[in-house]
Amino acid sequence: MTIELPGADGSLRTYTPRTTPLPVTTGAPFSSRTVYSAAHVVADPYADTTPDSAAVVDWDATLAFRRHLWSHGLGVAEAMDTAQRGMGLDWAGAAELIRRSSAEAKAVGGLIACGVGTDQLPVTGAGHPYGLDEVRAAYEEQLALVEESGSRAVLMASRALAAVAEGPEDYLEVYGHLLRQCAEPVILHWLGPMFDPALEGYWGSADLDAATGTFLEVIAAHPDKVDGIKVSLLDAGREVDLRRRLPDGVRCYTGDDFNYPELIAGDDHGFSHALLGIFDPLGPLAAEAVRTLDTGDVRGFRELLDPTVALSRHLFQAPTRFYKTGVVLLAWLAGHQSHFTMVGGLQSARSLPHLARAYELADGLGLFPDPALAESRMKNLLALYGVTQ
């Protein structure tokens, strides 16, 4: 059987899908690396809603996907960018997601960390009806919820703080205030502007060297309150330099969806753990690779994970913030949900040729547990766009 897929030039090409998936196993958490998959949310496809309405989530399917990740030994990074935080999922929806996922993690013994931000505060126009006090209060409200849920907190970059901060000293003050009151060590998240343009100049400077200096100053002042950092700058060299400058005991969790195999494998001076959106579609394969690394087999780890980079770079190509569309497409094709609908209508954020290439790359890796189901669903999607087979 073959399938006709549209290319970027408008022409159709013939592709022969796989007939068997890549064999993978379930298992316990890993011994050599701590690995989180940032997980997507499943929208309710029958909800009568609009793109600017509050998200309506299919909770059963959303939690089932988290159980899928936990079954392979992966941790879940909840209510993060991959869950469309700030791109369809508001704070009320994120709060409910945190409560439900944290309870589910306790029930199954799964590892979980949850995003803490300031998305109660609107970021619109040049003027904002709030200042640093309100930003701190918004962070505190979310931090309290995550701590009450029993999950580890991830202090995410804040659009509101980026909007009102006048320089590095404001970041030092806000983060210092939060870290002093954290009950348990947290993960600090530096999300680059390629993921969210509103975060340009985070840490008080558009100069990344200066921003890195401020980031490290925050950590150095409170090393006992920082479990680790998640770096999402898509710059492997900068991440390696940063992790070598961290205080002892502070981990680096790579968020680099372009260069993750080499960063996780590491070098003679250290390695990165992982907190990655690409590990949502790659979950079972990524888990198999990390278990191989647990045995000390770096070559085997790279042989499994290196071929996935082409898919990740495709999904995360500019505009990078729309990578979630490809992630949800692959979840649907893999049978983890019954539809290709996203909160905020974000299923329309990528072109048909982009989605077709994502299918082709994922199928080539053997990511689909049922290749025939994936082929059938892809053909249905193509037919909706007028591509006949």
XYZ file of C-alpha atoms in Angstrom:
389
model
C 0.000 0.000 0.000
C 1.132 3.538 -0.735
C -0.035 7.011 0.168
C 0.187 10.234 -1.835
C 1.638 13.058 0.270
C 1.753 16.753 -0.721
C 5.121 18.488 -0.794
C 5.982 22.109 -0.070
C 5.948 22.831 -3.823
C 2.364 21.610 -4.192
C 3.242 18.372 -5.937
C 2.298 14.901 -4.709
C 4.856 12.211 -3.916
C 4.284 8.531 -3.345
C 5.265 7.151 0.058
C 5.184 3.523 1.178
C 4.345 3.321 4.903
C 5.960 0.893 7.301
C 4.059 -2.231 8.212
C 5.625 -2.849 11.639
C 6.380 -0.493 14.547
C 9.712 -0.184 16.321
C 9.768 -2.677 19.214
C 9.831 -0.949 22.602
C 9.289 -1.998 26.197
C 7.794 -0.462 29.303
C 9.768 -0.218 32.512
C 10.892 1.552 35.647
C 12.442 5.041 35.816
C 15.996 5.467 34.623
C 19.207 5.297 36.644
C 21.601 7.549 34.721
C 19.379 10.493 33.756
C 16.232 12.203 35.018
C 13.931 12.583 32.033
C 10.666 14.488 31.765
C 8.390 14.633 28.760
C 6.430 17.863 28.475
C 2.951 16.566 27.662
C 0.176 17.948 25.460
C -3.481 18.278 26.406
C -6.327 16.624 24.532
C -9.171 18.957 23.591
C -12.834 17.959 23.802
C -13.751 17.822 20.087
C -17.480 18.164 20.796
C -17.230 21.361 22.833
C -19.112 24.344 21.425
C -16.265 26.811 21.763
C -14.182 29.363 19.862
C -10.416 29.967 19.571
C -10.508 32.760 22.175
C -12.725 30.884 24.653
C -11.476 28.984 27.683
C -10.095 25.567 26.808
C -12.405 22.573 27.115
C -10.245 19.537 27.891
C -10.970 15.851 27.439
C -9.717 14.832 30.869
C -9.920 11.078 30.340
C -7.786 11.147 27.198
C -5.397 13.726 28.662
C -4.705 11.655 31.775
C -4.496 8.433 29.766
C -1.653 9.944 27.759
C 0.205 10.764 30.964
C -0.209 7.171 32.126
C 1.281 6.112 28.786
C 4.389 8.218 29.444
C 4.725 7.005 33.038
C 4.416 3.389 31.892
C 7.646 3.816 29.944
C 9.485 5.288 32.945
C 9.335 8.902 31.779
C 8.436 11.769 34.068
C 5.711 14.201 33.051
C 6.339 17.949 32.875
C 2.830 19.259 33.321
C 1.134 22.514 32.319
C 4.170 23.658 30.358
C 4.529 25.155 26.897
C 3.680 21.826 25.215
C 0.293 21.856 26.980
C -0.440 25.106 25.091
C 0.090 27.176 28.205
C -0.667 30.704 27.103
C -1.672 29.450 23.633
C -5.160 28.164 24.360
C -4.826 26.919 27.944
C -5.387 29.688 30.503
C -4.492 29.620 34.202
C -7.864 28.206 35.268
C -7.426 25.293 32.874
C -3.788 24.843 33.854
C -4.704 24.790 37.549
C -7.223 22.013 36.982
C -4.677 20.141 34.865
C -2.114 20.388 37.662
C -4.576 19.113 40.265
C -5.724 16.166 38.179
C -2.297 15.136 36.881
C -0.673 15.426 40.303
C -3.342 13.171 41.793
C -2.868 10.699 38.950
C 0.913 10.738 39.461
C 0.423 9.846 43.128
C -1.929 7.013 42.194
C 0.515 5.365 39.777
C 3.819 6.433 41.357
C 4.774 8.635 38.413
C 7.355 11.412 38.397
C 5.838 14.847 37.801
C 6.865 18.498 37.739
C 4.374 21.312 37.106
C 4.706 24.725 35.531
C 4.405 27.858 37.683
C 3.899 31.108 35.827
C 1.992 34.381 35.875
C -0.629 33.857 33.187
C -3.376 35.280 35.418
C -1.980 38.645 34.270
C -2.817 39.829 30.741
C 0.022 41.007 28.510
C -1.526 43.364 25.956
C -0.344 46.588 24.428
C 2.357 48.879 25.766
C 0.867 49.614 29.197
C 0.028 47.127 31.923
C -2.178 47.704 34.976
C 0.282 45.939 37.275
C 3.872 46.025 38.450
C 6.408 43.759 40.107
C 4.236 43.253 43.196
C 1.438 41.803 41.100
C 3.885 39.602 39.172
C 5.238 38.206 42.443
C 1.719 37.592 43.729
C 0.735 35.743 40.551
C 3.803 33.512 40.816
C 3.044 32.890 44.504
C -0.541 31.831 43.804
C 0.588 29.255 41.271
C 3.532 28.081 43.363
C 1.198 27.457 46.310
C -1.085 25.307 44.167
C 1.764 23.180 42.817
C 3.281 22.702 46.261
C -0.113 21.760 47.708
C -0.473 19.174 44.931
C 2.757 17.514 46.029
C 4.532 18.089 42.713
C 7.881 19.675 41.970
C 7.564 23.236 40.689
C 9.024 24.546 37.450
C 9.343 28.346 37.635
C 8.561 29.264 34.053
C 9.593 32.426 32.283
C 6.910 35.102 32.680
C 5.537 37.278 29.895
C 4.289 39.694 32.538
C 7.713 39.987 34.168
C 9.342 40.511 30.774
C 6.831 43.308 30.128
C 7.342 45.232 33.382
C 10.966 44.506 34.372
C 13.273 47.463 33.836
C 16.542 45.569 34.118
C 18.379 42.565 35.619
C 17.801 43.804 39.161
C 14.048 43.211 38.804
C 14.624 39.588 37.812
C 17.033 39.123 40.721
C 14.474 40.561 43.125
C 11.460 38.568 41.890
C 13.234 35.217 41.569
C 15.084 35.723 44.842
C 11.786 36.415 46.596
C 10.237 33.245 45.164
C 13.198 30.981 45.852
C 13.427 32.079 49.468
C 9.877 30.868 50.097
C 9.919 27.636 48.055
C 9.265 24.623 50.271
C 11.306 22.329 47.990
C 13.964 22.929 45.312
C 12.495 24.002 41.978
C 13.475 23.873 38.324
C 14.165 27.254 36.724
C 13.052 27.502 33.110
C 14.675 29.761 30.525
C 12.453 29.689 27.444
C 13.910 31.475 24.437
C 11.985 33.927 22.234
C 11.834 31.384 19.398
C 9.277 29.569 21.576
C 7.569 32.761 22.775
C 8.402 36.136 21.189
C 7.077 37.926 24.323
C 10.139 36.611 26.204
C 12.684 38.558 24.146
C 15.316 40.072 26.438
C 14.519 37.823 29.389
C 16.798 38.195 32.437
C 17.074 41.879 31.604
C 19.081 41.864 28.386
C 18.870 40.840 24.735
C 22.596 40.073 24.998
C 22.642 36.353 25.832
C 25.986 36.576 27.614
C 24.642 39.270 29.920
C 21.370 37.367 30.393
C 23.311 34.217 31.255
C 25.236 36.151 33.885
C 22.005 37.267 35.577
C 20.549 33.758 35.378
C 23.641 32.302 37.041
C 23.542 35.037 39.685
C 19.998 33.986 40.650
C 21.133 30.369 41.001
C 24.347 31.172 42.881
C 22.393 33.134 45.484
C 20.046 30.189 46.214
C 21.720 26.910 45.118
C 19.912 24.907 47.803
C 16.545 25.978 46.344
C 17.340 25.052 42.720
C 17.018 21.405 41.716
C 18.006 22.294 38.188
C 17.554 24.504 35.172
C 15.725 23.837 31.923
C 17.342 25.597 29.002
C 15.326 26.052 25.787
C 17.535 28.251 23.612
C 18.236 25.760 20.769
C 21.968 26.487 21.176
C 23.963 23.413 22.213
C 27.224 25.302 22.780
C 25.582 27.819 25.095
C 23.880 25.048 27.074
C 27.173 23.161 27.531
C 28.894 26.336 28.711
C 26.040 27.091 31.098
C 25.880 23.636 32.655
C 29.639 23.699 33.316
C 29.152 26.889 35.321
C 26.370 25.582 37.556
C 26.976 25.100 41.282
C 27.500 21.524 42.443
C 24.208 19.696 42.836
C 22.256 21.859 40.358
C 21.217 19.873 37.309
C 20.866 20.988 33.715
C 17.720 19.691 32.012
C 18.058 20.137 28.283
C 15.104 21.723 26.554
C 16.981 21.820 23.233
C 14.752 20.018 20.747
C 17.430 20.360 18.053
C 20.477 18.893 19.814
C 19.179 16.675 22.623
C 21.039 13.410 21.828
C 24.515 14.928 22.178
C 23.506 16.995 25.210
C 22.002 14.049 27.076
C 24.938 11.807 26.154
C 27.305 14.470 27.502
C 31.067 14.762 27.436
C 34.038 14.381 29.761
C 32.836 17.377 31.794
C 29.233 16.358 32.343
C 25.842 15.829 30.734
C 22.306 17.163 30.605
C 19.200 15.531 31.987
C 16.074 16.195 29.902
C 12.771 18.051 29.929
C 11.637 18.007 26.335
C 8.516 18.573 24.282
C 9.779 16.211 21.580
C 9.659 13.371 24.111
C 5.843 13.605 23.908
C 5.730 11.852 20.496
C 9.061 10.065 21.041
C 8.175 8.729 24.503
C 8.645 4.950 24.093
C 11.627 5.273 21.752
C 13.270 7.905 23.960
C 12.783 5.671 27.000
C 14.385 2.747 25.178
C 17.359 4.962 24.305
C 17.851 6.190 27.877
C 17.677 2.624 29.211
C 20.441 1.784 26.770
C 22.425 4.708 28.131
C 21.831 3.406 31.663
C 23.981 0.396 30.740
C 26.829 2.680 29.699
C 26.241 2.098 25.996
C 26.553 5.620 24.626
C 26.879 4.429 21.040
C 23.673 2.404 21.289
C 21.907 5.411 22.815
C 22.977 7.636 19.934
C 22.051 5.010 17.345
C 18.510 4.992 18.693
C 18.058 8.723 19.291
C 20.102 10.436 16.556
C 17.685 9.404 13.758
C 14.845 11.192 15.584
C 16.460 14.623 15.257
C 15.187 15.166 11.705
C 11.595 14.776 12.937
C 12.191 17.064 15.911
C 13.806 19.769 13.807
C 10.870 19.561 11.420
C 8.253 19.875 14.169
C 10.139 22.733 15.858
C 10.985 24.703 12.723
C 10.121 28.390 12.735
C 7.670 29.626 13.874
C 8.804 27.275 16.647
C 5.871 28.037 18.968
C 3.560 26.101 16.630
C 5.365 22.799 17.213
C 2.402 21.689 19.359
C 0.343 21.132 16.194
C 2.697 18.436 14.961
C 2.887 16.891 18.419
C -0.894 16.498 18.600
C -1.077 15.231 15.016
C 1.327 12.418 15.908
C -0.615 11.589 19.088
C -3.754 11.198 16.983
C -2.009 9.105 14.334
C -0.497 6.917 17.071
C -3.953 6.196 18.522
C -3.560 8.142 21.773
C -6.645 10.224 20.987
C -9.608 9.856 18.675
C -9.347 13.161 16.806
C -7.025 15.892 15.546
C -8.563 18.848 17.384
C -6.664 21.246 19.636
C -7.656 23.850 22.189
C -7.721 27.268 20.585
C -8.152 25.688 17.155
C -4.381 25.326 16.886
C -4.680 22.305 14.581
C -4.772 24.901 11.798
C -1.380 26.398 12.716
C 0.672 24.213 10.356
C 0.247 23.574 6.636
C -0.794 20.279 5.105
C 2.672 19.703 3.567
C 4.214 20.236 7.012
C 1.855 17.708 8.582
C 2.430 15.222 5.771
C 6.180 15.407 6.264
C 5.739 14.923 10.023
C 3.749 11.754 9.334
C 6.382 10.468 6.915
C 9.290 11.081 9.307
C 7.461 9.592 12.301
C 6.379 6.527 10.335
C 9.932 6.030 9.107
C 11.076 5.876 12.735
C 8.439 3.264 13.577
C 6.728 5.525 16.113
C 3.189 4.358 15.357
C 2.093 1.281 17.357
C -0.426 0.511 14.591
C 1.011 1.720 11.243
C -2.184 0.786 9.388
C -4.266 2.968 11.705
C -1.851 5.869 11.233
C -2.002 5.459 7.442
C -5.798 5.343 7.463
C -6.069 8.454 9.626
C -3.537 10.330 7.504
C -5.503 9.481 4.380
C -8.675 10.786 6.043
C -6.907 14.059 6.835
C -5.611 14.348 3.288
C -9.109 13.736 1.929
C -10.465 16.636 3.989
C -7.988 18.855 2.128
C -9.061 17.422 -1.218
C -6.147 15.022 -1.764
C -7.599 11.872 -3.260
C -5.792 8.546 -3.065
